[in-house]
Amino acid sequence: MKVDLGWMGFSLMVAAAGAWTGAYSDVAEPDWEGVLRKNDLVWENGIGDVWGNSAFIANGLTGASIYRMPGSDWILRWELGRTDVAAEYHTPEIDWQIPRVPIGNIMMKPSGTVVQAGMRLDIWNAEARGTIETQEGSIEWRSFIERESNVVVVETTSTGEEQGLVLDLAEEWAISGRIAHTGTDTSEIDPAHLPPKPYRVQVDGFTVVIQPLVKHGAHATAFVNSKSDKVGSSLFLLSVGKAYEAEKGREENVARAVRQAVDAVKRARSEGVVTLERRHRRWWHDYLSQAYVSLPNDLPWEQFYWLQIYKFGGASRADLPIMIDNLGPWFTQCGWAGTWWNLNVQLSYFPTFSGNRMDVGRSMITAIDHFHKERCFSSRAHPEAYTMQRASTYNLQRANGSTFELGNLTWVLHNYWRFWRYSMDDQIARNLFSILQRNINYYLLVMSEDADGMIHLPPMVSPEYNKEVAEGRYLGLLKDTNYSLQLFRWGLNTLIDLNAALSMNSPDLKRWQRVLERLAPLPINEHGLMISADEGYMVSHRHYSHLLALYPLHTINPDQGAEAEGLFRKSLERWQSLSGALASYSYTGAAAMYATLGEGDRSLEKLDGMLAVEGLEKVGANPNGMKERKMGVMWNTMYAEGGGPVIETPLSAVESINYMLLQSWGDCIRVFPAMPTRWPDATFYNLRTEGAFLVSAERKGGVTQWIRIKSLAGEPLVLQTDMPVFEMDRAITATPFDGPRGQPRWKIDLKRGESVLLTVEKRN
């Protein structure tokens, strides 16, 4: 039976369409290996010597960036990182927080002069591989980092005089990257602030590089060259161990770190590369095939998308209380090698939600729950009041329990809330209620009430803006910043909603309601949302801290009517019109905002603008032409700004692309809500929405062909689609109605575990 959106105002039961034939008889599984192979990164004519031209591999904890060492000798290096290898100590007058520190480089040095070299980053198998031709022979190599063993694997097959190739580790002194970034000579630093130099020992036949730290901790890197269980091949295995237990002495921590590393390599050698490879590939194939996006009219953006999905899998793992920081596992020289809480953490996790990478994205939940249990967010004076400063190390060392950016933790908790909304896991909601309640306690402590009974927040920073000089004056702390007010208002509303939904019966409910009623309104002027009550948006700045109500909070949205939509547009246009300081993440945020308005062409224009920052013309540009690029989106889709590499911006582009394909804010699933003219064809499978729905759909020639929706939680389903006439494959109740902006919408009665397929044509 056909469903025509001209039939408005009543419910109907749609009968099954009968036996199906043709392309829609089943939504076929994609050819995963084929799809991802065409999105690999390929170095055909040489391998570059910069981080932005590297192949990157990781297992959610340990990572390596593979590229040539700069210099006259041809050496291929694996620049190593591990997300929880940090200094344990901040260098006074140098560091903002306890920084991540380097480990070293695996070195592959051919015997002969290199004639030709190439490399491929194989997304489907999560490995890098390459060939090096020299005047004396050849080297074929491949490398991956196995998730369970935490071991870096390099397998080589060599011919001619290159046979007998031995890999080594060039260790690095574990000092803060900000020493080099600030141009400070280490001889000028008190030796008490610097760790000892690393040294080598032999343990059970393995070489181990030991790096003691300033206080009590240490990390150790064990490695070995051995025969592979594949005929004619050699194997190099490496693992990093660490022990930072304050109650133990340095000697015991060193011993523990060494034992971790040696045992991991020993087990891996015993298992053999075939077993390691099988386990490694099983995990990655399961992860990558959770959801699918195809953009056949825009293959560069399709490749960019898949590289971020791959990157996200390498940057995070659910079983460790470690959040993605500015570098992820891919350490390189950086001026801010730590965890930044005023944007970086939040954007890094955006692939979790609509991208349907909940298992990997759960590391955020694991970490926050751990920090909550350990009371790491507590202010010094009030343990039941939580807040978060701008920067910390991976385990929140130096988190001082106060902040001049009131809103950082709340924004992270909005990500936590989204995890609940996309999973509908009640335990997540209950945990959130407990943590958010303590976070809102901090606002309640610092707020003030004026003579008229209006509630205000103390002078604070709106992230990034206050660094700018406006009209010859330096902006200090600002009263009632939109950053703080938006998040305070969202937090209060969320607590009130959760209190009702979970029947929590909180004694604080009336106070939350009273504060919400009296809270100062968001500052607005003729240009839209202001920076604060005493500062309009007057100079360009990259952060959209004053626009969070538009995205991702959606507390101001076009469904609220013409006035709200006008404010949305005016605020967005004002931000983008002052473009001098915009960075790449400014464009991913703007792309999502324009997609929220349903403007696909503007959204894609902004996404394209992300790549234009600092002059990169397109993804897929010649990697050999990228040697001097040090800012913006790199050829391999890594990203850097003035202080060095950070990874959140490319990861956030996943959601910007998904917002053109699928949106679900405001309790409505919108399929193809903002499709750009350049994308007449698009397909996606199993993207996720609020309410825990999995949605698949296809569009050809600008026309939606079919939509499949599966309910994982039995939540109410409201669908907005541009299909004027469609059929459904099961007997189900569907009620048409006009949405807030006159868009046709449907209420569909889909139970937990049920799926429905909507198609544009009848099949026999």
CSV table of N, CA, C and O in Angstrom, one decimal, residues 39-144:
chain,number,residue,atom,x,y,z
A,39,ASN,N,39.8,4.0,-0.6
A,39,ASN,CA,40.0,5.2,0.3
A,39,ASN,C,41.3,5.2,1.0
A,39,ASN,O,41.6,6.0,1.9
A,40,ASP,N,42.1,4.2,0.7
A,40,ASP,CA,43.5,4.1,1.3
A,40,ASP,C,44.3,5.4,0.9
A,40,ASP,O,44.1,6.0,-0.1
A,41,LEU,N,45.3,5.7,1.8
A,41,LEU,CA,46.3,6.6,1.4
A,41,LEU,C,47.4,5.9,0.7
A,41,LEU,O,47.9,4.9,1.2
A,42,VAL,N,47.9,6.4,-0.4
A,42,VAL,CA,48.9,5.7,-1.2
A,42,VAL,C,50.0,6.7,-1.5
A,42,VAL,O,49.8,7.8,-2.0
A,43,TRP,N,51.3,6.3,-1.3
A,43,TRP,CA,52.5,7.0,-1.6
A,43,TRP,C,53.1,6.2,-2.8
A,43,TRP,O,53.7,5.2,-2.5
A,44,GLU,N,53.0,6.7,-4.0
A,44,GLU,CA,53.5,6.0,-5.1
A,44,GLU,C,54.9,6.3,-5.5
A,44,GLU,O,55.6,5.4,-6.0
A,45,ASN,N,55.3,7.5,-5.4
A,45,ASN,CA,56.6,8.0,-5.9
A,45,ASN,C,57.4,8.7,-4.8
A,45,ASN,O,57.7,9.8,-4.8
A,46,GLY,N,57.6,7.9,-3.7
A,46,GLY,CA,58.4,8.5,-2.6
A,46,GLY,C,57.7,8.6,-1.4
A,46,GLY,O,56.4,8.7,-1.4
A,47,ILE,N,58.4,8.7,-0.3
A,47,ILE,CA,57.8,8.9,1.1
A,47,ILE,C,58.3,10.2,1.7
A,47,ILE,O,59.5,10.4,1.7
A,48,GLY,N,57.4,11.0,2.2
A,48,GLY,CA,57.8,12.3,2.7
A,48,GLY,C,58.5,12.2,4.0
A,48,GLY,O,58.6,11.2,4.7
A,49,ASP,N,59.0,13.4,4.4
A,49,ASP,CA,59.8,13.4,5.7
A,49,ASP,C,59.2,14.4,6.7
A,49,ASP,O,59.9,14.9,7.5
A,50,VAL,N,57.8,14.5,6.7
A,50,VAL,CA,57.2,15.3,7.7
A,50,VAL,C,56.0,14.5,8.3
A,50,VAL,O,55.4,13.6,7.6
A,51,TRP,N,55.6,14.9,9.5
A,51,TRP,CA,54.6,14.2,10.2
A,51,TRP,C,53.2,14.2,9.4
A,51,TRP,O,52.5,13.2,9.4
A,52,GLY,N,53.0,15.3,8.8
A,52,GLY,CA,51.7,15.4,8.0
A,52,GLY,C,51.7,14.6,6.8
A,52,GLY,O,50.7,14.6,6.0
A,53,ASN,N,52.8,13.9,6.5
A,53,ASN,CA,52.9,13.1,5.3
A,53,ASN,C,53.1,11.6,5.7
A,53,ASN,O,53.6,10.8,4.9
A,54,SER,N,52.8,11.3,7.0
A,54,SER,CA,53.1,10.0,7.5
A,54,SER,C,51.9,9.0,7.3
A,54,SER,O,50.7,9.5,7.2
A,55,ALA,N,52.2,7.7,7.3
A,55,ALA,CA,51.1,6.7,7.5
A,55,ALA,C,51.0,6.5,9.0
A,55,ALA,O,52.0,6.5,9.7
A,56,PHE,N,49.8,6.4,9.5
A,56,PHE,CA,49.6,6.3,11.0
A,56,PHE,C,48.9,5.0,11.4
A,56,PHE,O,47.9,4.7,10.8
A,57,ILE,N,49.4,4.4,12.4
A,57,ILE,CA,48.8,3.1,12.9
A,57,ILE,C,48.7,3.2,14.4
A,57,ILE,O,49.5,4.0,15.0
A,58,ALA,N,47.7,2.6,15.0
A,58,ALA,CA,47.5,2.7,16.4
A,58,ALA,C,46.6,1.6,16.9
A,58,ALA,O,45.9,1.0,16.0
A,59,ASN,N,46.5,1.4,18.2
A,59,ASN,CA,45.6,0.4,18.7
A,59,ASN,C,44.7,1.0,19.9
A,59,ASN,O,44.2,0.2,20.7
A,60,GLY,N,44.6,2.3,19.9
A,60,GLY,CA,43.8,2.9,20.9
A,60,GLY,C,44.6,3.4,22.1
A,60,GLY,O,44.1,4.1,23.0
A,61,LEU,N,45.9,3.0,22.2
A,61,LEU,CA,46.8,3.3,23.2
A,61,LEU,C,48.1,3.7,22.7
A,61,LEU,O,48.7,4.8,23.0
A,62,THR,N,48.7,2.8,22.0
A,62,THR,CA,50.1,3.0,21.4
A,62,THR,C,49.9,3.3,19.9
A,62,THR,O,49.1,2.7,19.2
A,63,GLY,N,50.7,4.2,19.4
A,63,GLY,CA,50.6,4.6,18.0
A,63,GLY,C,52.0,4.9,17.4
A,63,GLY,O,53.0,5.0,18.1
A,64,ALA,N,52.0,4.9,16.1
A,64,ALA,CA,53.2,5.2,15.4
A,64,ALA,C,52.9,6.0,14.1
A,64,ALA,O,51.9,5.6,13.4
A,65,SER,N,53.7,7.0,13.8
A,65,SER,CA,53.6,7.7,12.5
A,65,SER,C,54.8,7.3,11.7
A,65,SER,O,56.0,7.5,12.2
A,66,ILE,N,54.6,6.9,10.5
A,66,ILE,CA,55.7,6.3,9.7
A,66,ILE,C,56.0,7.2,8.6
A,66,ILE,O,55.2,7.5,7.7
A,67,TYR,N,57.3,7.7,8.6
A,67,TYR,CA,57.7,8.6,7.5
A,67,TYR,C,59.3,8.7,7.6
A,67,TYR,O,59.9,8.1,8.5
A,68,ARG,N,59.9,9.3,6.6
A,68,ARG,CA,61.3,9.4,6.5
A,68,ARG,C,61.9,10.3,7.5
A,68,ARG,O,61.3,11.4,7.8
A,69,MET,N,63.0,10.0,8.0
A,69,MET,CA,63.8,10.9,8.9
A,69,MET,C,64.3,12.0,8.0
A,69,MET,O,64.9,11.8,6.9
A,70,PRO,N,64.1,13.3,8.4
A,70,PRO,CA,64.8,14.4,7.6
A,70,PRO,C,66.3,14.2,7.7
A,70,PRO,O,66.9,13.7,8.7
A,71,GLY,N,67.0,14.5,6.6
A,71,GLY,CA,68.4,14.4,6.6
A,71,GLY,C,68.9,13.7,5.3
A,71,GLY,O,68.1,13.3,4.5
A,72,SER,N,70.2,13.6,5.2
A,72,SER,CA,70.8,13.0,4.0
A,72,SER,C,70.7,11.5,3.9
A,72,SER,O,70.6,11.0,2.9
A,73,ASP,N,70.7,10.8,5.1
A,73,ASP,CA,70.6,9.4,5.1
A,73,ASP,C,69.1,9.0,4.9
A,73,ASP,O,68.3,9.6,5.5
A,74,TRP,N,68.9,8.0,4.1
A,74,TRP,CA,67.5,7.5,3.9
A,74,TRP,C,67.2,6.5,5.0
A,74,TRP,O,67.6,5.4,5.0
A,75,ILE,N,66.4,7.0,6.0
A,75,ILE,CA,65.9,6.1,7.1
A,75,ILE,C,64.4,6.3,7.2
A,75,ILE,O,63.9,7.4,7.3
A,76,LEU,N,63.8,5.1,7.3
A,76,LEU,CA,62.3,5.1,7.5
A,76,LEU,C,62.1,5.0,9.0
A,76,LEU,O,62.7,4.1,9.7
A,77,ARG,N,61.3,5.8,9.6
A,77,ARG,CA,61.1,5.8,11.0
A,77,ARG,C,59.7,5.6,11.4
A,77,ARG,O,58.8,6.0,10.7
A,78,TRP,N,59.5,5.0,12.6
A,78,TRP,CA,58.2,4.9,13.2
A,78,TRP,C,58.2,5.8,14.5
A,78,TRP,O,58.9,5.4,15.5
A,79,GLU,N,57.7,6.9,14.4
A,79,GLU,CA,57.7,7.9,15.6
A,79,GLU,C,56.6,7.4,16.5
A,79,GLU,O,55.4,7.3,16.3
A,80,LEU,N,57.1,6.9,17.7
A,80,LEU,CA,56.2,6.2,18.7
A,80,LEU,C,55.5,7.2,19.7
A,80,LEU,O,56.1,8.2,20.0
A,81,GLY,N,54.3,6.8,20.1
A,81,GLY,CA,53.6,7.5,21.1
A,81,GLY,C,52.8,6.5,21.9
A,81,GLY,O,52.4,5.4,21.4
A,82,ARG,N,52.5,6.9,23.1
A,82,ARG,CA,51.5,6.1,23.9
A,82,ARG,C,50.7,7.2,24.7
A,82,ARG,O,51.4,8.0,25.4
A,83,THR,N,49.4,7.1,24.7
A,83,THR,CA,48.6,8.2,25.2
A,83,THR,C,48.8,8.4,26.7
A,83,THR,O,48.6,9.6,27.2
A,84,ASP,N,49.2,7.4,27.5
A,84,ASP,CA,49.4,7.6,28.9
A,84,ASP,C,50.9,7.7,29.3
A,84,ASP,O,51.2,7.5,30.5
A,85,VAL,N,51.7,7.9,28.4
A,85,VAL,CA,53.2,8.2,28.7
A,85,VAL,C,53.3,9.7,28.8
A,85,VAL,O,53.3,10.4,27.8
A,86,ALA,N,53.5,10.1,30.1
A,86,ALA,CA,53.5,11.6,30.3
A,86,ALA,C,54.7,11.8,31.3
A,86,ALA,O,55.3,10.9,31.9
A,87,ALA,N,55.0,13.1,31.5
A,87,ALA,CA,56.2,13.5,32.3
A,87,ALA,C,56.0,13.3,33.8
A,87,ALA,O,57.0,13.1,34.5
A,88,GLU,N,54.8,13.2,34.3
A,88,GLU,CA,54.5,13.2,35.7
A,88,GLU,C,54.9,14.4,36.5
A,88,GLU,O,54.8,14.5,37.7
A,89,TYR,N,55.4,15.4,35.7
A,89,TYR,CA,55.9,16.6,36.4
A,89,TYR,C,55.9,17.7,35.4
A,89,TYR,O,56.2,17.5,34.2
A,90,HIS,N,55.5,18.9,35.8
A,90,HIS,CA,55.5,20.1,34.9
A,90,HIS,C,56.8,20.9,35.1
A,90,HIS,O,57.1,21.2,36.3
A,91,THR,N,57.4,21.4,34.1
A,91,THR,CA,58.6,22.2,34.2
A,91,THR,C,58.1,23.6,34.5
A,91,THR,O,57.4,24.2,33.7
A,92,PRO,N,58.5,24.2,35.6
A,92,PRO,CA,58.1,25.6,36.0
A,92,PRO,C,58.4,26.6,34.9
A,92,PRO,O,59.5,26.5,34.3
A,93,GLU,N,57.5,27.5,34.7
A,93,GLU,CA,57.6,28.6,33.7
A,93,GLU,C,57.7,28.1,32.2
A,93,GLU,O,57.9,28.8,31.3
A,94,ILE,N,57.5,26.8,32.0
A,94,ILE,CA,57.5,26.2,30.7
A,94,ILE,C,56.1,25.5,30.4
A,94,ILE,O,55.5,25.8,29.3
A,95,ASP,N,55.7,24.7,31.3
A,95,ASP,CA,54.5,23.9,31.0
A,95,ASP,C,53.2,24.5,31.6
A,95,ASP,O,53.2,25.0,32.7
A,96,TRP,N,52.1,24.3,30.9
A,96,TRP,CA,50.8,24.6,31.4
A,96,TRP,C,50.2,23.5,32.2
A,96,TRP,O,49.3,23.7,33.1
A,97,GLN,N,50.6,22.3,31.9
A,97,GLN,CA,50.1,21.1,32.6
A,97,GLN,C,51.2,20.0,32.4
A,97,GLN,O,52.2,20.2,31.8
A,98,ILE,N,51.0,18.9,33.1
A,98,ILE,CA,52.0,17.8,32.9
A,98,ILE,C,51.8,17.3,31.5
A,98,ILE,O,50.8,16.8,31.1
A,99,PRO,N,52.9,17.3,30.7
A,99,PRO,CA,52.8,17.1,29.3
A,99,PRO,C,53.1,15.6,28.9
A,99,PRO,O,53.7,14.9,29.7
A,100,ARG,N,52.5,15.2,27.8
A,100,ARG,CA,53.0,14.0,27.2
A,100,ARG,C,54.4,14.1,26.8
A,100,ARG,O,54.9,15.2,26.5
A,101,VAL,N,55.2,13.0,26.7
A,101,VAL,CA,56.6,13.1,26.4
A,101,VAL,C,56.9,12.0,25.3
A,101,VAL,O,56.2,11.0,25.2
A,102,PRO,N,58.0,12.2,24.6
A,102,PRO,CA,58.4,11.3,23.5
A,102,PRO,C,58.9,10.0,24.1
A,102,PRO,O,59.4,9.9,25.2
A,103,ILE,N,58.9,9.0,23.2
A,103,ILE,CA,59.4,7.6,23.5
A,103,ILE,C,60.6,7.3,22.7
A,103,ILE,O,61.6,6.9,23.2
A,104,GLY,N,60.5,7.5,21.4
A,104,GLY,CA,61.6,7.3,20.4
A,104,GLY,C,61.1,6.9,19.1
A,104,GLY,O,59.9,7.0,18.8
A,105,ASN,N,62.0,6.4,18.2
A,105,ASN,CA,61.7,6.0,16.9
A,105,ASN,C,62.2,4.7,16.5
A,105,ASN,O,63.4,4.4,16.7
A,106,ILE,N,61.4,3.8,15.9
A,106,ILE,CA,61.9,2.6,15.3
A,106,ILE,C,62.6,3.1,14.0
A,106,ILE,O,62.0,3.9,13.3
A,107,MET,N,63.7,2.5,13.7
A,107,MET,CA,64.5,2.9,12.6
A,107,MET,C,64.8,1.8,11.6
A,107,MET,O,65.3,0.7,12.0
A,108,MET,N,64.4,2.0,10.4
A,108,MET,CA,64.7,1.0,9.3
A,108,MET,C,65.7,1.7,8.3
A,108,MET,O,65.3,2.7,7.6
A,109,LYS,N,66.9,1.3,8.3
A,109,LYS,CA,68.0,1.9,7.4
A,109,LYS,C,68.4,0.8,6.4
A,109,LYS,O,69.1,-0.1,6.7
A,110,PRO,N,68.1,1.0,5.1
A,110,PRO,CA,68.6,0.1,4.1
A,110,PRO,C,70.1,0.2,4.0
A,110,PRO,O,70.7,1.2,4.3
A,111,SER,N,70.7,-0.9,3.5
A,111,SER,CA,72.1,-0.9,3.3
A,111,SER,C,72.5,-0.1,2.1
A,111,SER,O,73.6,0.6,2.1
A,112,GLY,N,71.8,-0.3,1.0
A,112,GLY,CA,72.1,0.4,-0.2
A,112,GLY,C,71.4,1.7,-0.4
A,112,GLY,O,70.5,2.1,0.3
A,113,THR,N,71.9,2.4,-1.5
A,113,THR,CA,71.2,3.7,-1.8
A,113,THR,C,69.8,3.5,-2.3
A,113,THR,O,69.6,2.6,-3.2
A,114,VAL,N,68.9,4.2,-1.8
A,114,VAL,CA,67.5,4.0,-2.2
A,114,VAL,C,67.2,4.6,-3.6
A,114,VAL,O,67.5,5.8,-3.8
A,115,VAL,N,66.6,3.8,-4.4
A,115,VAL,CA,66.3,4.2,-5.8
A,115,VAL,C,64.8,4.6,-5.8
A,115,VAL,O,64.4,5.6,-6.5
A,116,GLN,N,63.9,3.8,-5.2
A,116,GLN,CA,62.5,4.1,-5.2
A,116,GLN,C,61.9,3.5,-3.9
A,116,GLN,O,62.3,2.5,-3.4
A,117,ALA,N,60.9,4.2,-3.5
A,117,ALA,CA,60.1,3.8,-2.3
A,117,ALA,C,58.7,4.2,-2.4
A,117,ALA,O,58.3,5.2,-3.0
A,118,GLY,N,57.8,3.4,-1.9
A,118,GLY,CA,56.4,3.6,-1.9
A,118,GLY,C,55.7,3.1,-0.6
A,118,GLY,O,56.4,2.3,0.1
A,119,MET,N,54.5,3.5,-0.3
A,119,MET,CA,53.9,3.1,0.9
A,119,MET,C,52.4,3.2,0.7
A,119,MET,O,51.8,3.9,-0.1
A,120,ARG,N,51.6,2.4,1.5
A,120,ARG,CA,50.2,2.4,1.5
A,120,ARG,C,49.7,2.2,2.9
A,120,ARG,O,50.2,1.4,3.7
A,121,LEU,N,48.7,3.1,3.3
A,121,LEU,CA,48.0,2.9,4.5
A,121,LEU,C,46.7,2.2,4.2
A,121,LEU,O,45.7,2.7,3.6
A,122,ASP,N,46.6,0.9,4.6
A,122,ASP,CA,45.5,0.0,4.3
A,122,ASP,C,44.5,0.1,5.4
A,122,ASP,O,44.7,-0.4,6.5
A,123,ILE,N,43.4,0.9,5.1
A,123,ILE,CA,42.4,1.1,6.2
A,123,ILE,C,41.7,-0.1,6.7
A,123,ILE,O,41.5,-0.4,7.9
A,124,TRP,N,41.3,-1.0,5.7
A,124,TRP,CA,40.5,-2.2,6.1
A,124,TRP,C,41.3,-3.1,7.0
A,124,TRP,O,40.7,-3.6,8.0
A,125,ASN,N,42.6,-3.3,6.8
A,125,ASN,CA,43.4,-4.1,7.6
A,125,ASN,C,44.2,-3.4,8.7
A,125,ASN,O,44.9,-4.0,9.5
A,126,ALA,N,44.0,-2.0,8.7
A,126,ALA,CA,44.7,-1.2,9.7
A,126,ALA,C,46.1,-1.5,9.8
A,126,ALA,O,46.7,-1.7,10.9
A,127,GLU,N,46.8,-1.4,8.7
A,127,GLU,CA,48.2,-1.6,8.6
A,127,GLU,C,48.8,-0.7,7.5
A,127,GLU,O,48.2,-0.3,6.6
A,128,ALA,N,50.1,-0.4,7.7
A,128,ALA,CA,50.9,0.3,6.7
A,128,ALA,C,51.8,-0.7,6.1
A,128,ALA,O,52.3,-1.6,6.8
A,129,ARG,N,52.1,-0.6,4.8
A,129,ARG,CA,53.0,-1.5,4.2
A,129,ARG,C,53.7,-0.7,3.0
A,129,ARG,O,53.2,0.3,2.5
A,130,GLY,N,54.9,-1.2,2.6
A,130,GLY,CA,55.6,-0.5,1.6
A,130,GLY,C,56.7,-1.3,1.0
A,130,GLY,O,57.0,-2.4,1.4
A,131,THR,N,57.3,-0.7,0.0
A,131,THR,CA,58.5,-1.4,-0.7
A,131,THR,C,59.6,-0.3,-0.9
A,131,THR,O,59.3,0.8,-1.2
A,132,ILE,N,60.8,-0.8,-0.6
A,132,ILE,CA,62.0,0.1,-0.8
A,132,ILE,C,62.9,-0.6,-1.7
A,132,ILE,O,63.4,-1.8,-1.4
A,133,GLU,N,63.2,0.0,-2.8
A,133,GLU,CA,64.1,-0.6,-3.8
A,133,GLU,C,65.4,0.2,-3.7
A,133,GLU,O,65.5,1.4,-3.7
A,134,THR,N,66.5,-0.6,-3.5
A,134,THR,CA,67.9,0.0,-3.4
A,134,THR,C,68.8,-0.5,-4.5
A,134,THR,O,68.4,-1.4,-5.2
A,135,GLN,N,70.0,0.0,-4.6
A,135,GLN,CA,70.9,-0.4,-5.6
A,135,GLN,C,71.5,-1.8,-5.2
A,135,GLN,O,72.1,-2.4,-6.0
A,136,GLU,N,71.1,-2.3,-4.0
A,136,GLU,CA,71.7,-3.6,-3.6
A,136,GLU,C,70.6,-4.6,-3.3
A,136,GLU,O,70.9,-5.7,-2.9
A,137,GLY,N,69.3,-4.3,-3.5
A,137,GLY,CA,68.3,-5.2,-3.2
A,137,GLY,C,66.9,-4.5,-3.0
A,137,GLY,O,66.7,-3.4,-3.4
A,138,SER,N,66.1,-5.2,-2.3
A,138,SER,CA,64.7,-4.7,-2.0
A,138,SER,C,64.3,-5.1,-0.6
A,138,SER,O,64.7,-6.1,-0.1
A,139,ILE,N,63.4,-4.2,-0.1
A,139,ILE,CA,62.8,-4.5,1.2
A,139,ILE,C,61.2,-4.3,1.1
A,139,ILE,O,60.8,-3.3,0.6
A,140,GLU,N,60.5,-5.4,1.4
A,140,GLU,CA,59.1,-5.3,1.5
A,140,GLU,C,58.7,-5.3,3.0
A,140,GLU,O,59.3,-6.2,3.7
A,141,TRP,N,57.9,-4.4,3.5
A,141,TRP,CA,57.6,-4.4,4.9
A,141,TRP,C,56.1,-4.1,5.1
A,141,TRP,O,55.4,-3.6,4.2
A,142,ARG,N,55.6,-4.5,6.2
A,142,ARG,CA,54.3,-4.1,6.7
A,142,ARG,C,54.3,-4.0,8.2
A,142,ARG,O,55.1,-4.6,8.9
A,143,SER,N,53.4,-3.2,8.7
A,143,SER,CA,53.4,-2.9,10.1
A,143,SER,C,52.0,-2.6,10.7
A,143,SER,O,51.2,-2.0,10.0
A,144,PHE,N,51.7,-3.1,11.9
A,144,PHE,CA,50.4,-2.8,12.5
A,144,PHE,C,50.7,-2.9,14.0
A,144,PHE,O,51.8,-3.4,14.5
